[in-house]
mmCIF file of C-alpha atoms in Angstrom:
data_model
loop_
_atom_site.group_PDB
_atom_site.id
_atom_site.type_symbol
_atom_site.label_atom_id
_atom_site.label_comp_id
_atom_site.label_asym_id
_atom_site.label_seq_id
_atom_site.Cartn_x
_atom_site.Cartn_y
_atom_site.Cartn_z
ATOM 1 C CA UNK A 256 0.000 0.000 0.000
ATOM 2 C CA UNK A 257 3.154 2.396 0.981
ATOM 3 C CA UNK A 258 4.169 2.023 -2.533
ATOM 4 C CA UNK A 259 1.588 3.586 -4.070
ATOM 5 C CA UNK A 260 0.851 6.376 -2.147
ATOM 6 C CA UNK A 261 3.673 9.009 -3.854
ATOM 7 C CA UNK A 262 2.959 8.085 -7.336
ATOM 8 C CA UNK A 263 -0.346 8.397 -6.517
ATOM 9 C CA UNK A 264 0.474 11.849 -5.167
ATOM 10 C CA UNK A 265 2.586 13.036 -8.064
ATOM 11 C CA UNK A 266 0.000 12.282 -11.044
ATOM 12 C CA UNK A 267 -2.528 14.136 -9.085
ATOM 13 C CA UNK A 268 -0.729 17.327 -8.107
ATOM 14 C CA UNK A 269 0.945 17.642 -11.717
ATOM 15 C CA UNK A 270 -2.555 17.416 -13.178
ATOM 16 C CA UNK A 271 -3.991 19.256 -11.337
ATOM 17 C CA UNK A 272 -1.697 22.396 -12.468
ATOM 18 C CA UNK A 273 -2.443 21.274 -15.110
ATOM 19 C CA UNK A 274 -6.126 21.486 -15.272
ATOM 20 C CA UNK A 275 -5.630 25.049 -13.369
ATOM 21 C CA UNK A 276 -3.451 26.544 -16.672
ATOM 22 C CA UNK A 277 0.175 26.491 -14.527
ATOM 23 C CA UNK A 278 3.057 26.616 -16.149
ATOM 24 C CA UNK A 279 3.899 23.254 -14.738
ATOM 25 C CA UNK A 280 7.232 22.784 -16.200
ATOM 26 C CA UNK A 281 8.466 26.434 -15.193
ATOM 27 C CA UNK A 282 6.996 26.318 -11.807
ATOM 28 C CA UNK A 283 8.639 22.736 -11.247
ATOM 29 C CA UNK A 284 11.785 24.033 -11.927
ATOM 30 C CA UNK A 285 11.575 26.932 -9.561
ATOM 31 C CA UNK A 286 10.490 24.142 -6.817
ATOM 32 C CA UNK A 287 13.437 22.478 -7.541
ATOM 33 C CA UNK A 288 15.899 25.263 -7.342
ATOM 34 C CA UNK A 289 14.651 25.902 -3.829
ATOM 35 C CA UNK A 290 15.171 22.262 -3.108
ATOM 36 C CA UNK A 291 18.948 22.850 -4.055
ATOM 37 C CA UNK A 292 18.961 25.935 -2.077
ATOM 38 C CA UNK A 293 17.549 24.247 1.160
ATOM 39 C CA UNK A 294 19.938 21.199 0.798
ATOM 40 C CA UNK A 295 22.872 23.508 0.529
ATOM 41 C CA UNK A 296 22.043 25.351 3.239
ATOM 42 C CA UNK A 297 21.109 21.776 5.400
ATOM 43 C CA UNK A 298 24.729 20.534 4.389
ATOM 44 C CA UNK A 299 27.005 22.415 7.316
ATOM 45 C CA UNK A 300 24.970 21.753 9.939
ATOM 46 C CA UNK A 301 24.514 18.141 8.617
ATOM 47 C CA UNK A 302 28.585 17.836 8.970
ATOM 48 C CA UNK A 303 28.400 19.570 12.020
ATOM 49 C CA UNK A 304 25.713 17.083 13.657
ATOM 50 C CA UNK A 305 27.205 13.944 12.025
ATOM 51 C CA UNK A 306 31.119 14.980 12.898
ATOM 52 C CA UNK A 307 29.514 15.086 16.736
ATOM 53 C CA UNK A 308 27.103 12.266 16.741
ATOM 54 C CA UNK A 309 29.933 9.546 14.964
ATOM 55 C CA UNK A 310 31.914 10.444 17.802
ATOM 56 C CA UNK A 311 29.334 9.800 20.029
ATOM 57 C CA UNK A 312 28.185 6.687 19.465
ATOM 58 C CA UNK A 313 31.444 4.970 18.235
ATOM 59 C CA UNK A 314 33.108 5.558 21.195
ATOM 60 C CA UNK A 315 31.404 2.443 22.954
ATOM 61 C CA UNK A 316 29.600 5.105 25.075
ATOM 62 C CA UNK A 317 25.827 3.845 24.955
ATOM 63 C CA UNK A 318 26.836 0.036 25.039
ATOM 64 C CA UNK A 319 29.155 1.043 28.028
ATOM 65 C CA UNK A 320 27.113 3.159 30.025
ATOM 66 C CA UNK A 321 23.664 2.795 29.091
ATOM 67 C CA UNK A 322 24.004 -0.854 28.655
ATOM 68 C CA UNK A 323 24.059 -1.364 32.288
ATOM 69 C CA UNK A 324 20.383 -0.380 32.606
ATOM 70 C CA UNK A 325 19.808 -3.386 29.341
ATOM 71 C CA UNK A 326 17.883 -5.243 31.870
ATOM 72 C CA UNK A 327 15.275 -2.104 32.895
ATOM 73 C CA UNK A 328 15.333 -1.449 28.840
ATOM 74 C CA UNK A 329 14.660 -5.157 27.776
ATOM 75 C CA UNK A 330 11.778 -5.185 30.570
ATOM 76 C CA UNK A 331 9.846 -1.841 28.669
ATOM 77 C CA UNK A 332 10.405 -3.734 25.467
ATOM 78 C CA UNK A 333 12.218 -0.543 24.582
ATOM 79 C CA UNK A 334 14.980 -1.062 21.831
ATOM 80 C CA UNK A 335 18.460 0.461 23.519
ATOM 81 C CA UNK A 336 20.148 1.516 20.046
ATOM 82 C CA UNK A 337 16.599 4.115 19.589
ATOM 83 C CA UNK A 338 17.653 5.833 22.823
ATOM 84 C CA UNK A 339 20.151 8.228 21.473
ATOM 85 C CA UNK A 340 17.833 8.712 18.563
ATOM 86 C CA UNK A 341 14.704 9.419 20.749
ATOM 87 C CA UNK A 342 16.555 11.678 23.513
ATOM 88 C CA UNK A 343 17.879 13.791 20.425
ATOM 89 C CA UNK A 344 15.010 13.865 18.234
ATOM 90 C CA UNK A 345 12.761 16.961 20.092
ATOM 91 C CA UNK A 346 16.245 19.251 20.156
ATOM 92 C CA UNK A 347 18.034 18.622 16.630
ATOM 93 C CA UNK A 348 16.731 16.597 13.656
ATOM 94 C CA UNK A 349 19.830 16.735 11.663
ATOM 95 C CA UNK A 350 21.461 14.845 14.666
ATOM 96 C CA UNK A 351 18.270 12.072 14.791
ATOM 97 C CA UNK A 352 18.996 11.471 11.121
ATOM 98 C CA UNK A 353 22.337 11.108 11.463
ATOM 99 C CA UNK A 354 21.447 8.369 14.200
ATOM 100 C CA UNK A 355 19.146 6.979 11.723
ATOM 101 C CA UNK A 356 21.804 6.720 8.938
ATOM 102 C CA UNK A 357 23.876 5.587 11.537
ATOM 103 C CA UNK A 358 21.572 2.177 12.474
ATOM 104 C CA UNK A 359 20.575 1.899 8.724
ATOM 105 C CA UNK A 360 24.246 1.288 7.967
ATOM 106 C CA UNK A 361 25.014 -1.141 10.919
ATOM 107 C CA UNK A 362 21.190 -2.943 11.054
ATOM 108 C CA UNK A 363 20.043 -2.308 7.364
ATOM 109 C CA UNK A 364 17.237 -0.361 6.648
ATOM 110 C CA UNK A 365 14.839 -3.200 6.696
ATOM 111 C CA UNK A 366 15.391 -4.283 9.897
ATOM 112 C CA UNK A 367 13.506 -4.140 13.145
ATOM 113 C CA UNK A 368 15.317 -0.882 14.157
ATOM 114 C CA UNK A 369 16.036 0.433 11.111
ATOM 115 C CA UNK A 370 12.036 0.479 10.305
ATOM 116 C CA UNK A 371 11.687 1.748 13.639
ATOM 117 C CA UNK A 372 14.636 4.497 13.237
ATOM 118 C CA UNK A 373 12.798 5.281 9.845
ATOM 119 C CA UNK A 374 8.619 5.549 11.657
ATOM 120 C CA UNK A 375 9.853 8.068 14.915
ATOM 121 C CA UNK A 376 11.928 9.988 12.289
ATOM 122 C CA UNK A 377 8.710 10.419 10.544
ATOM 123 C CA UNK A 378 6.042 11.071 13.380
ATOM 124 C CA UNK A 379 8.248 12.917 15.966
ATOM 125 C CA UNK A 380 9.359 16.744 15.533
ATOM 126 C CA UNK A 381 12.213 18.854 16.897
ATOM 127 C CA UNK A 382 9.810 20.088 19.340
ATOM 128 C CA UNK A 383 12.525 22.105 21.575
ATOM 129 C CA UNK A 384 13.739 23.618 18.346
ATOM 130 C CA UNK A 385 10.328 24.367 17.295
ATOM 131 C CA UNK A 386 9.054 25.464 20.496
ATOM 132 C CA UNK A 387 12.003 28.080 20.917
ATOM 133 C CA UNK A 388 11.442 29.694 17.348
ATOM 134 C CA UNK A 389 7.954 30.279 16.942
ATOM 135 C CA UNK A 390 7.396 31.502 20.725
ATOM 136 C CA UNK A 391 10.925 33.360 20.560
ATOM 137 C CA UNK A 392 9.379 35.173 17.457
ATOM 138 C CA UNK A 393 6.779 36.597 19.345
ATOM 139 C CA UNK A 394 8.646 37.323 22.499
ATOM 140 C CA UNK A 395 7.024 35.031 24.628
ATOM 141 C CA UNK A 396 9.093 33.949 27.589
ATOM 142 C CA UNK A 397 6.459 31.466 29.775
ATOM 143 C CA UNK A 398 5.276 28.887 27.614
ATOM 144 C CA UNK A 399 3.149 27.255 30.009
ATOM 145 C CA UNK A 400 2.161 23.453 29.392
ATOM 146 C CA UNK A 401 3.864 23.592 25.938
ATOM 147 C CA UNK A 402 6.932 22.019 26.628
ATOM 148 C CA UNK A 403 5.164 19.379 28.433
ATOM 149 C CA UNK A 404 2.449 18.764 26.019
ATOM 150 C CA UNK A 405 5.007 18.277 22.729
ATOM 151 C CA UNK A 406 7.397 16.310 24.595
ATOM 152 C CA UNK A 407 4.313 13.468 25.878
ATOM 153 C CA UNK A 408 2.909 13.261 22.134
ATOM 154 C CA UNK A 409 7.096 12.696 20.979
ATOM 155 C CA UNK A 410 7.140 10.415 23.667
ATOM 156 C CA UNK A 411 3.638 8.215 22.921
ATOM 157 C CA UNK A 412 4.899 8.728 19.180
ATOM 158 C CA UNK A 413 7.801 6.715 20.018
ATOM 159 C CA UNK A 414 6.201 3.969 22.067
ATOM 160 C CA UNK A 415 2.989 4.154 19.271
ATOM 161 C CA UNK A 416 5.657 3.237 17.006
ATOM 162 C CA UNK A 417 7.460 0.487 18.552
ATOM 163 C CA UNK A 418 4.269 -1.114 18.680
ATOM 164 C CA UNK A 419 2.966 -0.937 15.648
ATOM 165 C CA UNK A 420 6.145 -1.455 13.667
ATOM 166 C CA UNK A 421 6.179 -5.044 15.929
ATOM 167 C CA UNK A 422 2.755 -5.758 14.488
ATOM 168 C CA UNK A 423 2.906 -4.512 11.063
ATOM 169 C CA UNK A 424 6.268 -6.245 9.962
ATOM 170 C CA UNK A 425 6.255 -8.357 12.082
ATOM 171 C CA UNK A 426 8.602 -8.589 13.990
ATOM 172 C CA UNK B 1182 20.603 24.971 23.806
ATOM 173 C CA UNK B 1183 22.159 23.397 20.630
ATOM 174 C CA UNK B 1184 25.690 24.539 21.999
ATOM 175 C CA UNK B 1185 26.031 22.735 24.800
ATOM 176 C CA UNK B 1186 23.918 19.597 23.160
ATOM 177 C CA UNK B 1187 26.877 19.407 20.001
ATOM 178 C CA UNK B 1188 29.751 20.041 22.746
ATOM 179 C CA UNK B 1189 28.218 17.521 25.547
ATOM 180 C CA UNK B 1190 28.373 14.751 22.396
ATOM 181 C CA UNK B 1191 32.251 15.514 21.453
ATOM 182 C CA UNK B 1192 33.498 15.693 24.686
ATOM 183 C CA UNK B 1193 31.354 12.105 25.884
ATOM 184 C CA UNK B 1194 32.101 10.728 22.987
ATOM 185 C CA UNK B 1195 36.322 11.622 23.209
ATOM 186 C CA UNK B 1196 36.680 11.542 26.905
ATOM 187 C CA UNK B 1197 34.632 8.421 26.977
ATOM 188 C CA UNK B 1198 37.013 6.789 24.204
ATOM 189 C CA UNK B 1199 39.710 7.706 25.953
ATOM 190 C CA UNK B 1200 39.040 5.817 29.159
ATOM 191 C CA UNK B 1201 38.357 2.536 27.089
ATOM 192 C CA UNK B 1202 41.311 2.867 24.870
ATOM 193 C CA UNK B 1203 39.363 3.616 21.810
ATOM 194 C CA UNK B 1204 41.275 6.794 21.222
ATOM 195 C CA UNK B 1205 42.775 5.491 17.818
ATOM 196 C CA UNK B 1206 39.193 4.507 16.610
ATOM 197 C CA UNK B 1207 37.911 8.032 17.319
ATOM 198 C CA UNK B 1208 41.032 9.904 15.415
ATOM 199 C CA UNK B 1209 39.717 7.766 12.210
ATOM 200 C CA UNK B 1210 36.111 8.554 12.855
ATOM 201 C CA UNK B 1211 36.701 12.612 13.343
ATOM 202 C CA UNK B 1212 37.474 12.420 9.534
ATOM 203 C CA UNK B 1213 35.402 9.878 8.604
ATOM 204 C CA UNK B 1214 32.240 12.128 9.820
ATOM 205 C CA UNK B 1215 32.799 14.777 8.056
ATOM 206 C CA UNK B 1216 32.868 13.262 4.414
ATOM 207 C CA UNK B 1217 29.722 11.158 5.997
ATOM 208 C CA UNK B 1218 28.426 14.075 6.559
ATOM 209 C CA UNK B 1219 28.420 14.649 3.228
ATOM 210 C CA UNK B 1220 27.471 11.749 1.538
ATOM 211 C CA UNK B 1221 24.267 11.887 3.925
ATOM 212 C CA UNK B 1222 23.570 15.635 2.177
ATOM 213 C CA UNK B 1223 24.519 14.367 -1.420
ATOM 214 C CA UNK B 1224 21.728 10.819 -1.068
ATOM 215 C CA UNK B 1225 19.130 13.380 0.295
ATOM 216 C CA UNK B 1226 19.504 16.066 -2.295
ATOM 217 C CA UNK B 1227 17.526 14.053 -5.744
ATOM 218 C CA UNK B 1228 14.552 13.311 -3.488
ATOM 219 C CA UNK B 1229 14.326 16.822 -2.059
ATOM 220 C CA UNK B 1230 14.825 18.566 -5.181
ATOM 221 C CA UNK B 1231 12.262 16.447 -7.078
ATOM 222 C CA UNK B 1232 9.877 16.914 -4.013
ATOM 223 C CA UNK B 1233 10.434 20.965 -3.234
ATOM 224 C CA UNK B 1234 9.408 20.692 -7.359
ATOM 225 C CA UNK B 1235 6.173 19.062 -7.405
ATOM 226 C CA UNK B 1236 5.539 20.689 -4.086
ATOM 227 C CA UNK B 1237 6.133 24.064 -5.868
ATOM 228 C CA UNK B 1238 3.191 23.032 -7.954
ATOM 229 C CA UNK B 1239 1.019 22.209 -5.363
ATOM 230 C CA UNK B 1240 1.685 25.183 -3.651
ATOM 231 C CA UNK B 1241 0.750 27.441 -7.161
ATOM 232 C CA UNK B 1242 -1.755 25.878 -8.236
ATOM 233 C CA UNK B 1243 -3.761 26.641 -5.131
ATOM 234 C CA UNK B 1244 -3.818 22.780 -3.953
ATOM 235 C CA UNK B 1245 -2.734 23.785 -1.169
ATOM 236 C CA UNK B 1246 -5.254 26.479 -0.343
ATOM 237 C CA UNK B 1247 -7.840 24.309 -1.291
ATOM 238 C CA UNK B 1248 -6.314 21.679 1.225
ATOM 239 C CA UNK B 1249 -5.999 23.685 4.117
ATOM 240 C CA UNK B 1250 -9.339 25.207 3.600
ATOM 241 C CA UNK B 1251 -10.689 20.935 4.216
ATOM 242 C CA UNK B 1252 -8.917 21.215 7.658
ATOM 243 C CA UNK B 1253 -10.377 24.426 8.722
ATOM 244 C CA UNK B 1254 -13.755 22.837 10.390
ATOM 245 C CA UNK B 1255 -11.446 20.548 12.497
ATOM 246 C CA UNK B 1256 -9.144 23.368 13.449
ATOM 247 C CA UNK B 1257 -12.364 25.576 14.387
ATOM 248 C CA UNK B 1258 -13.240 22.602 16.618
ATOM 249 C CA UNK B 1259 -9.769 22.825 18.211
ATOM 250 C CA UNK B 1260 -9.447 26.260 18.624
ATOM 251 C CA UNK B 1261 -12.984 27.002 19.609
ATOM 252 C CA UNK B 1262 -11.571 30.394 21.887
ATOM 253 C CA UNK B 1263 -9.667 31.990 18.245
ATOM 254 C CA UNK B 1264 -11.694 34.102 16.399
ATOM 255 C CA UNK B 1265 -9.663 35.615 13.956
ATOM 256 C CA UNK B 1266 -10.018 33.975 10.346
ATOM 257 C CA UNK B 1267 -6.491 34.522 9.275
ATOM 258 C CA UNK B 1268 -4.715 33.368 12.167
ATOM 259 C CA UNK B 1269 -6.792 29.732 11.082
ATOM 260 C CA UNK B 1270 -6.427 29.880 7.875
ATOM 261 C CA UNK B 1271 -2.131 30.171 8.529
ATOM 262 C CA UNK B 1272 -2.714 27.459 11.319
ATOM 263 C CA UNK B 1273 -4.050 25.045 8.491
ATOM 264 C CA UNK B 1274 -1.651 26.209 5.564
ATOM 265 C CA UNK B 1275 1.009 25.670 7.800
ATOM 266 C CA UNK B 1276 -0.076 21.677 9.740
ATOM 267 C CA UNK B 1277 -1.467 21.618 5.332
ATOM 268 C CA UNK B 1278 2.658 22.009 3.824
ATOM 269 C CA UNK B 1279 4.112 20.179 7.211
ATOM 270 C CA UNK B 1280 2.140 17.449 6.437
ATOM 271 C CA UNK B 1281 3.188 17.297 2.747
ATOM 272 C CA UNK B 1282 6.632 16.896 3.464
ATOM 273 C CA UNK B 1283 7.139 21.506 2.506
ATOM 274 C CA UNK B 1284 8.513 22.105 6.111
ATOM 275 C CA UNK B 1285 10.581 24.865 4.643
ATOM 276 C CA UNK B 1286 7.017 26.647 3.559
ATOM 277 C CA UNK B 1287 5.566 25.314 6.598
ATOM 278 C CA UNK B 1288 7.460 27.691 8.884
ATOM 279 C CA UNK B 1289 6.652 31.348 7.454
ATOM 280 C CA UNK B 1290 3.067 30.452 7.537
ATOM 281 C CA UNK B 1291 3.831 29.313 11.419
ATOM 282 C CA UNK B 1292 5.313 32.235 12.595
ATOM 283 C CA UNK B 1293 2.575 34.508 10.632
ATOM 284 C CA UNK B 1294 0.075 32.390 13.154
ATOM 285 C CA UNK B 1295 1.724 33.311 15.654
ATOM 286 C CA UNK B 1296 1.648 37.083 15.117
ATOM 287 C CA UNK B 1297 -2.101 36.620 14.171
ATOM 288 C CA UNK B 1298 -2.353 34.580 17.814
ATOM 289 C CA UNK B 1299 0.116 37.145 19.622
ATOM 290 C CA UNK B 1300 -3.190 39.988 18.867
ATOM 291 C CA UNK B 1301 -5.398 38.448 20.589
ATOM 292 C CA UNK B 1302 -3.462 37.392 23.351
ATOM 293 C CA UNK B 1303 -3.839 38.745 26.385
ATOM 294 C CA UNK B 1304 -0.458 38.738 28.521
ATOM 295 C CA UNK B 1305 2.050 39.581 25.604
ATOM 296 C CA UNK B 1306 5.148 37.591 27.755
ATOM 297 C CA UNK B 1307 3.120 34.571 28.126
ATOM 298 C CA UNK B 1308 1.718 31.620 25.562
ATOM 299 C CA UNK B 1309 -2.686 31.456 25.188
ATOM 300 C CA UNK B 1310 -4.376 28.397 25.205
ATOM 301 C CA UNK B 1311 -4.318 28.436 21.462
ATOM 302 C CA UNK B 1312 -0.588 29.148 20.690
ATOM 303 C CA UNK B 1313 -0.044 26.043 22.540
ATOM 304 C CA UNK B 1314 -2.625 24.061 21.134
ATOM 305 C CA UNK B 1315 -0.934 25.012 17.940
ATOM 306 C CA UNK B 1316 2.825 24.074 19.153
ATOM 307 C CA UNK B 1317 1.108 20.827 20.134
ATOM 308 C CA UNK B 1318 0.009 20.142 16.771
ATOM 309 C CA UNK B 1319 2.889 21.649 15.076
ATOM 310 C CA UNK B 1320 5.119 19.070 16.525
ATOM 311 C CA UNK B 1321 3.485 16.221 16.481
ATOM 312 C CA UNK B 1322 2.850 17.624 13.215
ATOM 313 C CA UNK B 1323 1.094 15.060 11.086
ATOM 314 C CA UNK B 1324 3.529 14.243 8.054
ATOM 315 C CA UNK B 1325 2.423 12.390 5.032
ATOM 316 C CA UNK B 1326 5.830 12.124 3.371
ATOM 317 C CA UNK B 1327 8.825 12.014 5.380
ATOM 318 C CA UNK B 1328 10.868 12.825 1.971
ATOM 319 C CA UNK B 1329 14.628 12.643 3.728
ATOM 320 C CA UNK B 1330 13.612 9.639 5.920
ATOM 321 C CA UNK B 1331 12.493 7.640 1.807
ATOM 322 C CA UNK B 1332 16.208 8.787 0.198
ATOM 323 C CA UNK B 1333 17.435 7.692 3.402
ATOM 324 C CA UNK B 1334 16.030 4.697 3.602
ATOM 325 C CA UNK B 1335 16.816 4.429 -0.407
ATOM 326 C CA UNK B 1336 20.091 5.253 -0.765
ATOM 327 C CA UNK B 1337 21.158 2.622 2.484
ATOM 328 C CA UNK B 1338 19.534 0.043 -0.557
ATOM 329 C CA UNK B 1339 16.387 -0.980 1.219
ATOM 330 C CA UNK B 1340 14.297 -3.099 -0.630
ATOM 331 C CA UNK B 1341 11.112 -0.969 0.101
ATOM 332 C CA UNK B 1342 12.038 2.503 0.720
ATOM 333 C CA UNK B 1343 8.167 3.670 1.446
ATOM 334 C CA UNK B 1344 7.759 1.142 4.161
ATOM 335 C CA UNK B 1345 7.389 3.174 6.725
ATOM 336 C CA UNK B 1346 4.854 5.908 4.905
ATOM 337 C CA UNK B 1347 1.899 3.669 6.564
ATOM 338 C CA UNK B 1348 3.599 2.971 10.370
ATOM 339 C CA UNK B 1349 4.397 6.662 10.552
ATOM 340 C CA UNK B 1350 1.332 7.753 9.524
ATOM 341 C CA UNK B 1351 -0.720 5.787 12.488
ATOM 342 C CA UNK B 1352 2.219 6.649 14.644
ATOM 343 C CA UNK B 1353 1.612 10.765 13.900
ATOM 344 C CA UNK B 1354 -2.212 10.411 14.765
ATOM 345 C CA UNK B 1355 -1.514 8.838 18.568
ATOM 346 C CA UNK B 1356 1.457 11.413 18.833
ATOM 347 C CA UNK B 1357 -1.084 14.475 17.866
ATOM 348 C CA UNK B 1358 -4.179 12.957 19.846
ATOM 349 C CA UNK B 1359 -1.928 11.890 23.183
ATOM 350 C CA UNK B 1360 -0.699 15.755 23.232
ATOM 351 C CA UNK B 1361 -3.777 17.254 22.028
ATOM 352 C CA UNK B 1362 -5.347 15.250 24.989
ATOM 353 C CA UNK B 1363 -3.025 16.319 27.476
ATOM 354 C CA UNK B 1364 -3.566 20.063 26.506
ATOM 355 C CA UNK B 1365 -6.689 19.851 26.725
ATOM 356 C CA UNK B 1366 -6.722 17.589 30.295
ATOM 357 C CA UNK B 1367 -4.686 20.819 31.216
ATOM 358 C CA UNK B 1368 -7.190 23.397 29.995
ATOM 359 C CA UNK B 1369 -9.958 21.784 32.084
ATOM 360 C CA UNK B 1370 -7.638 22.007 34.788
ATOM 361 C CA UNK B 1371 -6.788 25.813 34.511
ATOM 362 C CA UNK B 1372 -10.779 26.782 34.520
ATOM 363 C CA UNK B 1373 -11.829 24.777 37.307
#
């Protein structure tokens, strides 16, 4: 069924410009630009994140330190490798794709993690991030329940996904 | 925030090495990373060119007007205190291009919401009910196509990139209804 879905997409917003008299072609190309734009832009704080994060987790620190609390982890059902990846995720997404590219390249994409990696990517935000630049931009300073209220729908994101990712592969 | 996050993983990640003897291992991956780094910008880049592309069409073509206008109803339903039009109608363009995969469009229509909200509100240094109702759903932001999570997943050769399109999907409605619930649980709270 996931296959289908973006070409499904595609024929239907290209004809619908169509059908509305864009210049599809032009305006495509324009998109497209901006995508190179945004990449470049993306690309030094990609290094940045992935020059820190590499470090990180090569240096045997999670499997060290972390790995003494296996037992607690293995009683939640909670995959250890997804920690780093779920404690990051609300402040930096470059660094939670970096830790996704990280367990696609040691577990394989298809995997149990790496379809896990690949769901929380998709259904959790940088909620810090997002939290300090839209209330920042409007000078507030007490945001109340916010904080509180992103970080719980991250967090049942996270354990929605484990779940379902179990029952829909499989696993 | 970011400062210390970036500095706290260096310094872990070398002091720890450096403790277990892993100091040679680290030296290889400081310049490893970087041309990682790069190759994870380079695999990203076709699928978010072609994407921004077609997105560029929906966005000119007035798909996504007509889009956002569907979620409107729902959005009056959450944010049954706002009653300034435009302020909605940036709310839904902006959860409308999230949700599409356009975060880069997403955001100027955000903070435009949150002028619209910042009007209304009553104590200028401190969030309303609906700015955070908004945050809520901004984050746990409903996204159809997580485009850089697909070339991702594509370029480390999976056999079905999209895999995850459906997971995510059910996974982004508990995240937005668990938060959306607690808000509101703390609403209720606040009046009585």
């Amino acid at each position: 069924m996931s296959s289908f879905i973006i070409p499904l997409i595609i024929i239907f917003i290209i004809g619908y410009g169509l059908i509305k008299k864009v210049n599809i072609y032009e305006i495509f190309l324009e998109g497209a630009k901006d995508g190179l734009v945004t990449t470049f832009n993306i690309t030094a704080s990609v290094v940045a994140m992935m020059f820190a994060v590499q470090i990180f987790l090569s240096s045997g620190f999670i499997e060290g330190v972390l790995g003494k609390f296996t037992s607690f982890f293995e009683l939640i059902h909670f995959p250890i490798e997804i920690l780093p990846m779920a404690l990051l995720r609300p402040i930096s997404g470059t660094a939670s794709l970096a830790i996704m590219n990280n367990i696609f390249l040691t577990h394989g994409p298809d995997s149990f993690l790496g379809l896990l990696a690949s769901t929380i990517q998709g259904c959790t935000d940088t909620t810090i991030y997002v939290l300090a630049l839209y209330f920042g931009s409007v000078h507030i300073t007490k945001s109340r329940h916010a904080l509180i209220c992103g970080l719980f729908a991250d967090l049942t994101g996270i354990i929605a996904s484990i779940i379902i990712v179990k029952v829909m592969f499989g696993f | 925030m970011i400062n210390y996050i970036w500095y706290f993983l260096i310094l872990i990640g070398i002091t720890y090495s450096f403790f277990t003897g892993n100091s040679a291992l680290i030296n290889n991956k400081i310049i490893e990373a970087s041309s990682e780094g790069i190759r994870l910008v380079i695999d990203m880049l076709p699928i978010l060119v072609l994407w921004m592309g077609i997105m560029n069409i929906c966005e000119k073509s007035g798909l996504l007007t007509k889009f956002a206008r569907l979620l409107k109803p729902l959005l009056k339903k959450l944010f049954p205190n706002v009653k300034n039009d435009d302020a909605l109608g940036y709310i839904a363009s902006n959860i409308a291009a999230n949700a599409i995969g356009l975060g880069s469009a997403a955001t100027p229509f955000g903070l435009k919401a949150m002028q619209e909200l910042q009007q209304e509100n009553e104590k200028k240094d401190t969030a309303s009910d609906a700015m955070i109702t908004f945050l809520v759903l901004n984050t746990s932001g409903v996204t159809i196509i997580p485009t850089t999570v697909i070339a991702l997943r594509q370029a480390a050769k999976s056999i079905n990139p999209t895999a995850t399109i459906v997971t995510g999907l059910i996974a982004t409605f508990i995240a937005s209804f668990c938060g959306l619930m607690l808000d509101y649980f703390f609403r209720r709270r606040k009046r009585k």
